[in-house]
Structures are given as structure tokens and as C-alpha cells.
Short mmCIF file of C-alpha atoms in Angstrom, two decimals:
data_model
loop_
_atom_site.label_atom_id
_atom_site.label_comp_id
_atom_site.label_asym_id
_atom_site.label_seq_id
_atom_site.Cartn_x
_atom_site.Cartn_y
_atom_site.Cartn_z
CA MET Q 1 29.96 11.36 -54.94
CA SER Q 2 31.76 14.54 -56.08
CA LEU Q 3 31.13 13.96 -59.58
CA GLN Q 4 27.35 14.25 -59.08
CA PHE Q 5 27.88 17.94 -58.39
CA THR Q 6 30.00 18.75 -61.46
CA VAL Q 7 29.06 20.26 -64.80
CA ARG Q 8 29.15 16.85 -66.39
CA ALA Q 9 26.98 15.29 -63.67
CA SER Q 10 24.28 12.72 -64.64
CA VAL Q 11 20.65 13.45 -64.57
CA SER Q 12 20.18 12.09 -61.10
CA GLY Q 13 23.04 14.32 -59.88
CA ARG Q 14 21.65 17.40 -61.36
CA LEU Q 15 18.23 16.61 -59.82
CA CYS Q 16 19.97 16.09 -56.52
CA THR Q 17 21.65 19.55 -56.69
CA GLY Q 18 18.49 21.19 -57.83
CA LEU Q 19 16.62 19.67 -54.74
CA ILE Q 20 19.28 20.62 -52.26
CA SER Q 21 19.35 24.20 -53.70
CA LEU Q 22 15.56 24.61 -53.38
CA LEU Q 23 15.70 23.19 -50.04
CA ALA Q 24 18.45 25.67 -49.07
CA LEU Q 25 16.41 28.69 -50.69
CA PHE Q 26 13.31 27.46 -48.90
CA MET Q 27 15.00 27.35 -45.47
CA ALA Q 28 16.60 30.77 -46.27
CA ALA Q 29 13.22 32.37 -47.23
CA ASN Q 30 11.50 30.79 -44.15
CA PHE Q 31 14.22 32.24 -41.87
CA LEU Q 32 14.03 35.71 -43.35
CA TRP Q 33 10.24 35.77 -43.11
CA TYR Q 34 10.44 34.77 -39.36
CA ALA Q 35 13.15 37.08 -38.70
CA LEU Q 36 11.46 40.43 -40.46
CA GLN Q 37 7.86 39.62 -38.97
CA ARG Q 38 6.40 42.50 -37.09
CA PHE Q 39 6.81 42.19 -33.15
CA GLN Q 40 5.20 44.62 -30.75
CA VAL Q 41 3.89 44.37 -27.17
CA ASP Q 42 2.34 47.36 -25.46
CA VAL Q 43 1.12 47.22 -22.00
CA ASP Q 44 -0.45 50.11 -19.82
CA ARG Q 45 -2.89 50.53 -17.05
CA ASP Q 46 -5.71 49.41 -19.32
CA GLY Q 47 -4.15 46.04 -20.60
CA TRP Q 48 -1.91 44.27 -23.02
CA ARG Q 49 -1.79 45.05 -26.78
CA VAL Q 50 -0.10 42.17 -28.66
CA ARG Q 51 1.31 42.11 -32.30
CA ILE Q 52 3.43 39.10 -32.89
CA GLY Q 53 3.54 38.05 -36.42
CA ARG Q 54 0.13 37.26 -37.75
CA TYR Q 55 -1.35 37.36 -34.29
CA ARG Q 56 -3.18 40.45 -32.94
CA GLY Q 57 -4.74 40.52 -29.46
CA ASP Q 58 -6.01 42.99 -27.00
CA LEU Q 59 -6.48 41.87 -23.30
CA ARG Q 60 -7.83 43.96 -20.68
CA TRP Q 61 -6.41 43.51 -17.07
CA ALA Q 62 -9.83 42.35 -16.00
CA GLU Q 63 -9.50 39.39 -18.52
CA ILE Q 64 -6.09 38.43 -17.22
CA SER Q 65 -5.54 36.34 -14.02
CA ALA Q 66 -1.84 36.10 -13.92
CA VAL Q 67 1.47 37.33 -15.62
CA VAL Q 68 4.19 34.83 -15.04
CA ILE Q 69 7.96 34.89 -15.64
CA GLU Q 70 9.30 31.42 -15.25
CA ASN Q 71 12.13 29.47 -16.90
CA ARG Q 72 11.50 27.20 -19.96
CA ARG Q 73 13.76 24.62 -21.44
CA ILE Q 74 15.41 25.35 -24.66
CA GLU Q 75 17.20 22.59 -26.69
CA GLY Q 76 20.18 23.76 -28.70
CA ARG Q 77 23.76 23.10 -29.45
CA GLY Q 78 23.88 19.86 -27.95
CA ARG Q 79 22.80 20.97 -24.55
CA ARG Q 80 19.82 22.16 -22.55
CA ARG Q 81 19.41 25.70 -21.26
CA MET Q 82 16.96 27.46 -19.23
CA VAL Q 83 15.65 30.99 -20.31
CA PRO Q 84 13.10 33.13 -18.60
CA ALA Q 85 9.82 33.61 -20.58
CA LEU Q 86 6.83 35.98 -20.08
CA TYR Q 87 3.34 34.30 -20.11
CA LEU Q 88 0.01 35.77 -19.82
CA VAL Q 89 -2.70 33.61 -18.18
CA PRO Q 90 -6.13 34.73 -19.14
CA ASP Q 91 -9.17 34.33 -16.89
CA PRO Q 92 -11.32 31.08 -17.41
CA GLY Q 93 -13.58 31.49 -20.38
CA VAL Q 94 -11.43 34.21 -22.10
CA SER Q 95 -10.66 33.10 -25.70
CA LEU Q 96 -7.11 33.21 -26.78
CA GLY Q 97 -7.18 32.43 -30.55
CA VAL Q 98 -3.38 32.38 -30.58
CA PRO Q 99 -1.12 30.29 -33.07
CA SER Q 100 0.21 27.10 -32.09
CA ASP Q 101 3.73 28.51 -31.47
CA LEU Q 102 2.63 30.91 -28.85
CA ARG Q 103 0.36 28.49 -27.09
CA ALA Q 104 1.60 27.26 -23.57
CA THR Q 105 0.32 26.17 -20.38
CA VAL Q 106 0.98 27.48 -16.82
CA ASP Q 107 0.05 25.15 -13.94
CA GLY Q 108 -2.42 23.29 -16.10
CA ARG Q 109 -4.18 26.49 -17.42
CA PRO Q 110 -3.85 27.87 -21.02
CA ALA Q 111 -1.59 30.73 -21.63
CA VAL Q 112 0.24 32.88 -23.99
CA ARG Q 113 3.90 32.88 -24.37
CA LEU Q 114 4.89 36.19 -25.57
CA PHE Q 115 8.51 36.19 -25.71
CA ASP Q 116 11.81 34.95 -23.86
CA LEU Q 117 13.54 37.79 -21.92
CA ASP Q 118 16.83 37.12 -23.88
CA ASP Q 119 15.17 37.51 -27.21
CA LEU Q 120 15.18 41.19 -27.12
CA LYS Q 121 17.88 43.74 -25.91
CA ILE Q 122 16.22 44.48 -22.61
CA GLU Q 123 17.53 45.05 -19.22
CA GLU Q 124 15.80 42.23 -17.28
CA GLU Q 125 16.02 43.98 -13.85
CA GLN Q 126 14.52 47.26 -15.22
CA PHE Q 127 11.90 45.14 -17.21
CA VAL Q 128 10.68 43.34 -14.02
CA ARG Q 129 10.58 46.61 -12.00
CA ASP Q 130 8.37 48.21 -14.74
CA LEU Q 131 6.07 45.03 -15.20
CA ALA Q 132 5.65 44.93 -11.40
CA GLY Q 133 4.38 48.48 -11.23
CA LEU Q 134 1.63 47.68 -13.92
CA ALA Q 135 0.81 44.19 -13.09
CA GLY Q 136 0.64 44.35 -9.23
CA ASP Q 137 -0.30 41.13 -7.51
CA ARG Q 138 -1.01 39.45 -10.72
CA LEU Q 139 2.72 39.21 -11.34
CA GLU Q 140 4.46 35.89 -10.39
CA VAL Q 141 8.15 35.74 -10.84
CA ARG Q 142 9.42 32.24 -10.64
CA VAL Q 143 12.94 32.85 -11.60
CA HIS Q 144 14.97 33.22 -8.40
CA ARG Q 145 17.60 35.66 -9.72
CA LEU Q 146 14.87 38.03 -10.97
CA ASN Q 147 12.94 37.69 -7.70
CA ALA Q 148 15.37 39.94 -5.90
CA MET Q 149 14.60 42.70 -8.62
CA LEU Q 150 11.01 43.10 -7.55
CA PRO Q 151 10.66 46.64 -5.79
CA GLY Q 152 10.36 46.41 -2.00
CA GLU Q 153 11.06 43.51 0.48
CA ASP Q 154 7.42 43.19 1.09
CA ALA Q 155 6.55 42.61 -2.52
CA ARG Q 156 9.37 40.22 -2.96
CA GLN Q 157 8.02 38.11 0.12
CA ARG Q 158 4.41 38.41 -0.82
CA ARG Q 159 5.12 37.06 -4.38
CA ASN Q 160 7.66 34.37 -3.50
CA GLY Q 161 6.38 33.17 -0.08
CA GLY Q 162 9.46 34.01 1.85
CA LYS Q 163 12.98 35.79 2.01
CA VAL Q 164 15.30 35.58 -1.04
CA LEU Q 165 18.86 34.99 -0.33
CA PRO Q 166 20.84 36.50 -3.37
CA ALA Q 167 23.65 34.52 -4.91
CA PHE Q 168 26.71 34.63 -2.99
CA PRO Q 169 29.50 35.65 -3.57
CA SER Q 170 27.94 37.71 -6.48
CA GLY Q 171 29.39 39.82 -9.08
CA ALA Q 172 32.98 40.53 -9.47
CA GLU Q 173 33.72 38.53 -6.01
CA GLY Q 174 31.80 35.59 -7.55
CA VAL Q 175 34.05 35.57 -10.56
CA ARG Q 176 37.37 35.90 -8.29
CA THR Q 177 36.04 33.01 -6.32
CA GLN Q 178 35.30 30.83 -9.31
CA ARG Q 179 38.86 31.51 -10.65
CA TRP Q 180 40.28 30.47 -7.17
CA LEU Q 181 38.44 27.40 -7.29
CA ASN Q 182 39.21 26.35 -10.70
CA ARG Q 183 42.86 27.04 -10.24
CA ARG Q 184 43.06 24.55 -7.42
CA ARG Q 185 41.17 22.09 -9.35
CA PHE Q 186 43.50 22.36 -12.24
CA LEU Q 187 46.45 21.94 -9.82
CA LEU Q 188 44.76 18.71 -8.58
CA PHE Q 189 44.40 17.69 -12.16
CA VAL Q 190 48.06 17.94 -12.88
CA GLY Q 191 48.85 16.16 -9.74
CA TRP Q 192 46.56 13.39 -10.73
CA TYR Q 193 48.20 13.16 -14.09
CA LEU Q 194 51.77 13.12 -12.59
CA PHE Q 195 51.44 10.97 -9.73
CA ALA Q 196 48.63 8.62 -10.74
CA VAL Q 197 48.20 8.39 -14.56
CA VAL Q 198 51.93 8.54 -15.56
CA PRO Q 199 53.15 5.92 -12.94
CA ALA Q 200 50.24 3.50 -13.90
CA LEU Q 201 51.19 3.54 -17.57
CA LEU Q 202 54.90 3.24 -16.91
CA LEU Q 203 54.39 0.42 -14.47
CA THR Q 204 51.96 -1.17 -16.94
CA GLY Q 205 54.62 -1.01 -19.83
CA PHE Q 206 57.58 -2.37 -17.63
CA THR Q 207 55.74 -5.31 -16.01
CA ALA Q 208 54.44 -6.19 -19.56
CA ARG Q 209 58.04 -6.57 -20.71
CA LEU Q 210 58.31 -9.09 -17.95
CA HIS Q 211 55.27 -11.15 -18.77
CA GLU Q 212 52.22 -10.02 -20.52
CA LEU Q 213 49.60 -11.36 -18.15
CA LEU Q 214 51.21 -9.68 -15.16
CA GLY Q 215 51.12 -6.40 -17.37
CA ALA Q 216 47.36 -6.98 -18.15
CA ALA Q 217 46.71 -7.36 -14.29
CA VAL Q 218 48.70 -4.02 -13.59
CA ALA Q 219 46.92 -2.30 -16.30
CA VAL Q 220 43.56 -3.20 -14.75
CA LEU Q 221 44.55 -2.26 -11.14
CA GLY Q 222 46.06 0.88 -12.30
CA LEU Q 223 42.80 1.72 -14.18
CA LEU Q 224 40.89 1.23 -10.85
CA ALA Q 225 43.39 3.26 -9.03
CA VAL Q 226 43.52 6.25 -11.41
CA ALA Q 227 39.68 6.33 -11.40
CA ALA Q 228 39.67 6.21 -7.69
CA ALA Q 229 42.17 9.01 -7.42
CA TYR Q 230 40.21 11.31 -9.73
CA ALA Q 231 36.99 10.76 -7.73
CA GLN Q 232 38.80 11.48 -4.60
CA PHE Q 233 41.10 14.39 -5.47
CA VAL Q 234 40.19 16.23 -8.74
CA THR Q 235 36.46 16.70 -7.99
CA ARG Q 236 37.30 18.13 -4.59
CA PHE Q 237 36.20 21.61 -5.44
CA SER Q 238 33.38 20.62 -7.82
CA HIS Q 239 30.48 20.96 -5.25
CA ALA Q 240 31.74 24.44 -3.92
CA THR Q 241 31.98 25.69 -7.53
CA GLY Q 242 28.39 24.54 -7.96
CA LEU Q 243 27.33 26.34 -4.88
CA VAL Q 244 28.74 29.65 -6.01
CA ASP Q 245 26.13 32.22 -7.55
CA VAL Q 246 23.20 29.77 -6.60
CA GLU Q 247 20.32 31.69 -5.05
CA VAL Q 248 18.16 30.14 -2.26
CA ALA Q 249 14.92 31.31 -0.87
CA VAL Q 250 13.43 30.60 2.59
CA ALA Q 251 9.79 29.80 1.95
CA GLY Q 252 7.86 28.98 5.33
CA THR Q 253 9.88 26.29 7.01
CA GLU Q 254 11.68 25.19 3.67
CA LEU Q 255 14.95 26.21 2.01
CA VAL Q 256 14.42 26.18 -1.64
CA ARG Q 257 17.41 26.06 -4.05
CA VAL Q 258 17.26 26.25 -7.74
CA VAL Q 259 20.13 24.53 -9.68
CA GLY Q 260 19.73 24.45 -13.41
CA ASP Q 261 16.38 23.09 -14.24
CA ARG Q 262 16.23 21.18 -10.81
CA THR Q 263 14.43 22.51 -7.86
CA ASP Q 264 15.49 21.15 -4.41
CA ARG Q 265 13.51 21.72 -1.17
CA TYR Q 266 15.15 21.06 2.37
CA ASP Q 267 12.95 20.96 5.56
CA MET Q 268 14.42 23.45 7.99
CA HIS Q 269 12.39 21.74 10.89
CA GLY Q 270 13.55 18.36 10.09
CA GLY Q 271 16.40 18.23 12.74
CA THR Q 272 18.90 17.69 10.37
CA ILE Q 273 20.40 21.30 10.21
CA VAL Q 274 24.04 21.78 11.09
CA VAL Q 275 26.49 24.83 10.56
CA LEU Q 276 29.82 23.48 9.28
CA PRO Q 277 33.00 25.62 10.19
CA PRO Q 278 35.73 26.13 7.67
CA GLY Q 279 37.70 22.92 7.24
CA ALA Q 280 34.90 20.68 8.41
CA GLU Q 281 34.36 19.53 4.80
CA ARG Q 282 37.09 19.35 2.13
CA GLY Q 283 36.93 21.38 -0.82
CA TYR Q 284 35.23 24.35 0.49
CA GLY Q 285 38.18 26.55 1.35
CA ARG Q 286 37.51 29.08 4.21
CA ALA Q 287 33.68 29.08 3.77
CA TRP Q 288 31.12 28.44 6.79
CA LEU Q 289 28.47 26.01 5.40
CA LEU Q 290 24.78 25.31 5.96
CA GLY Q 291 24.25 21.58 5.86
CA PHE Q 292 21.38 19.04 5.86
CA PRO Q 293 23.80 17.61 7.03
CA TYR Q 294 25.76 17.70 3.62
CA ALA Q 295 26.54 21.37 2.46
CA VAL Q 296 23.56 22.95 0.52
CA ALA Q 297 24.53 26.61 0.78
CA LEU Q 298 27.53 28.87 1.49
CA LEU Q 299 27.39 31.04 4.45
CA GLY Q 300 30.85 32.49 3.55
CA ASP Q 301 33.23 33.08 0.78
CA PRO Q 302 35.45 30.01 0.06
CA ARG Q 303 38.25 32.22 -1.12
CA THR Q 304 38.20 35.05 1.55
CA GLY Q 305 35.93 33.64 4.35
CA ARG Q 306 33.79 36.84 4.19
CA LEU Q 307 30.36 36.08 5.72
CA ARG Q 308 27.00 36.61 4.00
CA HIS Q 309 25.00 39.74 4.66
CA HIS Q 310 23.70 39.74 8.35
CA ASP Q 311 19.94 40.09 7.08
CA ASP Q 312 20.40 36.84 5.18
CA LEU Q 313 21.83 35.09 8.23
CA ARG Q 314 19.22 36.27 10.48
CA ALA Q 315 16.46 35.30 8.04
CA LEU Q 316 17.85 31.72 8.43
CA SER Q 317 18.09 31.62 11.86
CA ALA Q 318 14.61 33.15 12.43
CA VAL Q 319 13.01 30.03 10.85
CA LEU Q 320 15.51 27.66 12.66
CA ARG Q 321 14.67 29.18 16.14
CA GLU Q 322 11.00 28.02 15.84
CA SER Q 323 11.96 24.26 15.06
CA PRO Q 324 10.78 21.85 17.50
CA HIS Q 325 14.12 20.07 17.28
CA GLU Q 326 17.14 21.15 19.47
CA THR Q 327 19.65 20.49 16.52
CA ASP Q 328 17.93 23.07 14.53
CA ARG Q 329 17.90 25.43 17.36
CA ALA Q 330 21.55 25.15 17.95
CA ALA Q 331 22.23 25.73 14.24
CA ALA Q 332 20.12 29.03 14.66
CA ARG Q 333 22.43 30.21 17.60
CA ASP Q 334 25.57 29.28 15.48
CA ILE Q 335 24.16 31.49 12.72
CA ASP Q 336 23.41 34.19 14.91
CA SER Q 337 26.91 34.32 16.31
CA LEU Q 338 28.05 34.66 12.61
CA ALA Q 339 25.39 37.38 12.03
CA LEU Q 340 27.36 39.32 14.77
CA GLN Q 341 30.47 39.10 12.87
CA SER Q 342 28.98 40.05 9.49
CA GLN Q 343 29.32 43.79 8.82
CA VAL Q 344 26.37 45.88 7.78
CA GLY Q 345 26.69 46.88 4.14
CA ASP Q 346 29.15 44.16 3.18
CA GLN Q 347 26.96 42.72 0.63
CA THR Q 348 28.69 42.86 -2.76
CA ALA Q 349 26.77 44.44 -5.68
CA PRO Q 350 26.34 42.23 -8.74
CA ASP Q 351 28.42 44.27 -10.97
CA GLY Q 352 31.86 43.90 -12.82
CA ALA Q 353 30.99 40.43 -13.88
CA ASP Q 354 29.50 41.05 -17.53
CA ASN Q 355 32.17 38.65 -19.03
CA ALA Q 356 31.97 35.95 -16.34
CA ARG Q 357 30.30 33.50 -18.50
CA LEU Q 358 32.83 34.06 -21.38
CA TRP Q 359 35.75 33.44 -19.04
CA MET Q 360 34.14 30.30 -17.65
CA SER Q 361 33.56 28.94 -20.95
CA LEU Q 362 37.28 29.74 -21.97
CA THR Q 363 38.46 28.13 -18.86
CA LYS Q 364 36.39 24.89 -19.57
CA ALA Q 365 37.65 24.94 -23.20
CA GLY Q 366 41.05 24.68 -21.94
CA ARG Q 367 40.21 21.21 -20.24
CA VAL Q 368 40.14 19.84 -23.88
CA LEU Q 369 43.87 20.35 -24.19
CA ALA Q 370 44.32 18.73 -20.57
CA TRP Q 371 42.19 15.81 -21.66
CA ALA Q 372 44.17 15.31 -24.98
CA VAL Q 373 47.29 15.03 -23.04
CA VAL Q 374 45.78 12.21 -20.97
CA LEU Q 375 44.51 10.30 -24.01
CA GLY Q 376 47.65 11.11 -25.97
CA SER Q 377 49.81 9.44 -23.10
CA VAL Q 378 47.53 6.26 -23.26
CA LEU Q 379 47.83 6.08 -27.13
CA LEU Q 380 51.72 6.31 -26.78
CA THR Q 381 51.70 3.64 -24.11
CA GLY Q 382 49.57 1.29 -26.31
CA GLY Q 383 52.02 1.80 -29.28
CA TRP Q 384 54.88 1.19 -26.87
CA LEU Q 385 53.32 -2.24 -25.62
CA LEU Q 386 52.83 -3.25 -29.35
CA GLU Q 387 56.54 -3.75 -29.43
CA SER Q 388 56.56 -6.08 -26.53
CA THR Q 389 53.28 -7.75 -26.18
CA HIS Q 390 50.99 -10.00 -28.56
CA TYR Q 391 47.59 -8.86 -27.36
CA LEU Q 392 48.03 -6.13 -24.40
CA GLY Q 393 49.09 -3.38 -26.89
CA ASP Q 394 46.13 -4.20 -29.29
CA ALA Q 395 43.68 -4.29 -26.29
CA VAL Q 396 44.90 -0.89 -25.19
CA LEU Q 397 44.46 0.79 -28.55
CA LEU Q 398 41.03 -0.88 -28.99
CA ILE Q 399 39.75 0.59 -25.85
CA CYS Q 400 41.04 4.06 -26.91
CA ALA Q 401 39.47 3.84 -30.21
CA PRO Q 402 36.06 4.88 -29.11
CA LEU Q 403 37.55 7.35 -26.64
CA VAL Q 404 39.05 9.46 -29.54
CA PRO Q 405 35.60 10.39 -31.08
CA LEU Q 406 34.22 11.15 -27.63
CA TRP Q 407 37.06 13.47 -26.87
CA ALA Q 408 36.32 15.13 -30.40
CA LEU Q 409 32.55 15.40 -29.48
CA TYR Q 410 33.51 16.87 -25.94
CA ALA Q 411 35.94 19.35 -27.74
CA LEU Q 412 33.25 20.31 -30.41
CA TYR Q 413 30.78 20.83 -27.44
CA ARG Q 414 33.38 23.12 -25.61
CA MET Q 415 34.05 25.13 -28.44
CA LEU Q 416 30.20 25.52 -29.44
CA GLU Q 417 29.81 26.78 -26.00
CA LEU Q 418 32.82 29.28 -26.03
CA LEU Q 419 31.57 30.64 -29.35
CA GLY Q 420 28.02 30.95 -27.72
CA ALA Q 421 29.51 32.81 -24.73
CA ALA Q 422 31.51 35.22 -26.96
CA TRP Q 423 28.41 35.93 -29.13
CA ASP Q 424 26.48 36.69 -25.93
CA ALA Q 425 29.23 39.03 -24.63
CA VAL Q 426 29.38 41.05 -28.07
CA ARG Q 427 25.67 41.27 -28.11
CA LYS Q 428 25.38 42.64 -24.58
CA LYS Q 429 28.44 45.04 -25.37
CA ASP Q 430 26.50 46.13 -28.44
CA ALA Q 431 23.42 46.72 -26.53
CA SER Q 432 24.83 48.70 -23.78
CA GLY Q 433 27.37 50.50 -26.08
CA THR Q 434 25.13 51.69 -28.85
CA VAL Q 435 22.14 52.37 -27.23
CA SER Q 436 22.02 55.91 -28.80
CA HIS Q 437 22.09 54.38 -32.25
CA LEU Q 438 19.23 51.82 -31.89
CA PRO Q 439 15.48 52.07 -31.22
CA GLN Q 440 14.65 51.93 -27.54
CA VAL Q 441 13.50 48.41 -26.30
CA VAL Q 442 11.64 49.71 -23.15
CA ARG Q 443 10.13 53.03 -23.27
CA ARG Q 444 8.43 54.19 -20.10
CA THR Q 445 5.68 56.75 -19.92
CA GLY Q 446 3.25 57.96 -17.28
CA GLU Q 447 0.68 55.44 -18.51
CA GLY Q 448 2.74 52.30 -19.17
CA SER Q 449 5.44 50.67 -21.22
CA ARG Q 450 6.10 49.43 -24.56
CA PHE Q 451 8.29 46.63 -25.49
CA TRP Q 452 9.33 45.92 -29.03
CA SER Q 453 12.21 44.61 -31.40
CA SER Q 454 13.79 46.78 -34.12
CA GLY Q 455 12.10 44.63 -36.84
CA THR Q 456 13.59 41.32 -35.75
CA ARG Q 457 12.89 38.64 -33.29
CA GLU Q 458 15.21 35.85 -32.23
CA SER Q 459 13.97 32.16 -32.13
#
């Protein structure tokens, strides 16, 4: 195959080289055209003026029924991620005339997707506040972490149908709690390897020397015991880790929780609410928990035991107090007692965690090495069994054969995730540290705001 691309290559090889070169040039030219196309969005008291690529559109506020910020799913780098995007929903009968790449639907209505909030170097919180001042009741923010950024508690409740409980613990405290939970999970993983995996492999090897069939039976039982031990112990802190930095909202009599691209709703008047003290459920440290009856929200920090802000606790108890079920009303009394212990002003500001995602990605990348040790131990055991058995050693190596490429794909996924987190951290640092050398992304005037990119737009 390499001869096809040498100077002495055949005619077919030269044609193949020419086609590949043309394809590469076409892709580079297309990317360059897309990156350099003009992008500008102006919004003021009169309406919107949009200039995106070849699209030119002017919409008055009278022609717009809603301005929506909600998550959309993006496929990339072997995983799905949710990013907040800005949509304009015109009134019925208003012509859009937008190209296909900007067309979207919101609640079944045709809409215009202007841009993703992470496409440009903007401060999302300030962006939401500025937009709320211009859009008024037309603005619908459906991303829970941005709901709390809307000005005024009344505005947040009007647009979201209830009280938004911020992520807890948040900011630097949330990062410390994540580290605390991951350190304990790593210790459990080491214990699982030393006291479950290694004994199972050694016992299989020694019994196989006595009799191959006995060794095979021990290998099967050992595999079941290792899997059961992993599910019982290593995953103990996984659920608590997932609850950290997850926002919930009290909407009517429901508790709404968004995890990734999934929205869970729990009926707070269903007679199933319980308040679990520290130690009632394994893997949650010192945290008080809100359960249905399984834990769905943290009322306290698993690391320190610090309780949520008393206003958040009282918002929960206010809804539970109106329940027709005594179980829910008893939970309301328990939460009221916790609110008395929570101090005013103990809510941690979400700062000091700019590199949290980078640190978490680095921690997860370290799991590649841990699983490499486990897989290497199994491979060594298979090689050891080859010397004393006819079939068992071959069977172990045959089972490991597909595990090696799976581990390689897992390692590639973690490395790409780490590189993506590092790139995001560098981009945010560049945006915050060189603002005086770049065009502003958001300019506020007495009349309105302007959002634009410095000649580029990310896809």
C-alpha cells in the first residue's frame, strides 16, 4: 500500500493521491469559509437584527412570541453532551426564511437557532441577565443552572414555575467534596483488587495445578465473586458523586431534577417522602438526604455535613406541609428542624472552581491505569495457566482478547475527554485574561446589547 504514494507509483496510485489531496483541500476550504463567515446579532428595545453567514433577518418584538434558552444534544468525540442554545420563536404567520442549518423547533413550533452559548466568549450569567432585561416575559430559560441567574426571585419563580435550589455543594466546596468521594472510591477499588481479584486469580492458578476442571470451576465462581464485590463496594460512592452539583427545582408539588439529558420528576404529595439522617444510606458520608424513599437530593455536604441554605430547606418543607399524607408532613417537620440548624448566609458562592472539569477529567483518566493493572493481572494468570493446563489457560487468554481493544477504546475516550477539558480551561483563561486585547463579546448600552464574534464562529 505504501508504494501507491511514492514517486514511482502506478497510475491508480497517483489518481488515489490526487483524489485524497483534492478532498483534503475541499475540507480545509469549507472549514475556513465557515470559520470566517460574518456573525453578528444585535438586540435592543425594538427587536433583533441577525447577520449569520448568508442569513439576514430583522424581527421586531411584536413578531416574537418567545426567546428560549434550552439544552440541545451535540454528538462528538465518542460521547454526547448537552449545551445551552439560544432560540427565537416567531409569532404564527411570521415568515422565517432561514437556511436549513438555523432551522429548529421549540415545543413543535418553528424557531431560529441563533447560537450555542459556549460558541462565543461570553459570560453566560451576565448574558442571561442582560437578555432578561430586554425580553421580559418572553424569555424562557430551561437550563436549571442558568435559572438562578435571572434577576430577582419573583422573576425566577414566574419563569420556572417554582423555587430553584442551586447545586449543592457548589463552587470550591463542591470540588473538595468530589475529591473526597473519589479518594474513597479509589481506596475501595484498591481493596477490591487486593482482596477479591488477586485471591481469585491465585486460587484459580493453584487449583488448576491440582485438576484443570476444578480450576475452571474456581475461575467461574471467582468471576462471580469479583463482579459481586465490585457492585457492592466499589460503586458505593457513585450515587453520591452524581448528586453533587445537581440542581433541583420545586415546581408546584413536584421536585424536578435534571441529570445530563434526563429530567426526573418526583411527586412531593405522594406519601413517599422521607428525610434520611447521616449513616442511614451507605456511601453518602455525613449528608442528610431527601428520599422518595431512595436518595434523590442532598440536604447536606457528604464531606463536612454542612446543611443547605435555610431558605432552600424551607422551600421544601412549605410544599410538604400541604401534603394530605402524614409521611410527607413528618418529613416537612424534619426539614424544618434542619433549617433551624442551618445558618443564614452559609450558602457557598459558586467560585474558585474554574478548573473543576479539568481536575475531574484528570482523575477519570487515572482510572485507565488502574484498569490496566487489573487486565494485566488476568493476562499474566492466563500465561501462568498455559504451563499447567491444556485448555484453561487458552480460555482465559481468549476471554481477555476482546477486553484489550475495549480497554484501548476506553483509554482513548478518557484521553480525548481530558484534552477537551484542558482546551476549555485554556480557552476560558484566555477569555478572562486577555479581555483588553480582544473585541468585546457583549456590549451594553442604554438601548440594548450586541453579541458578536471576532470574525469566527465555532461549529
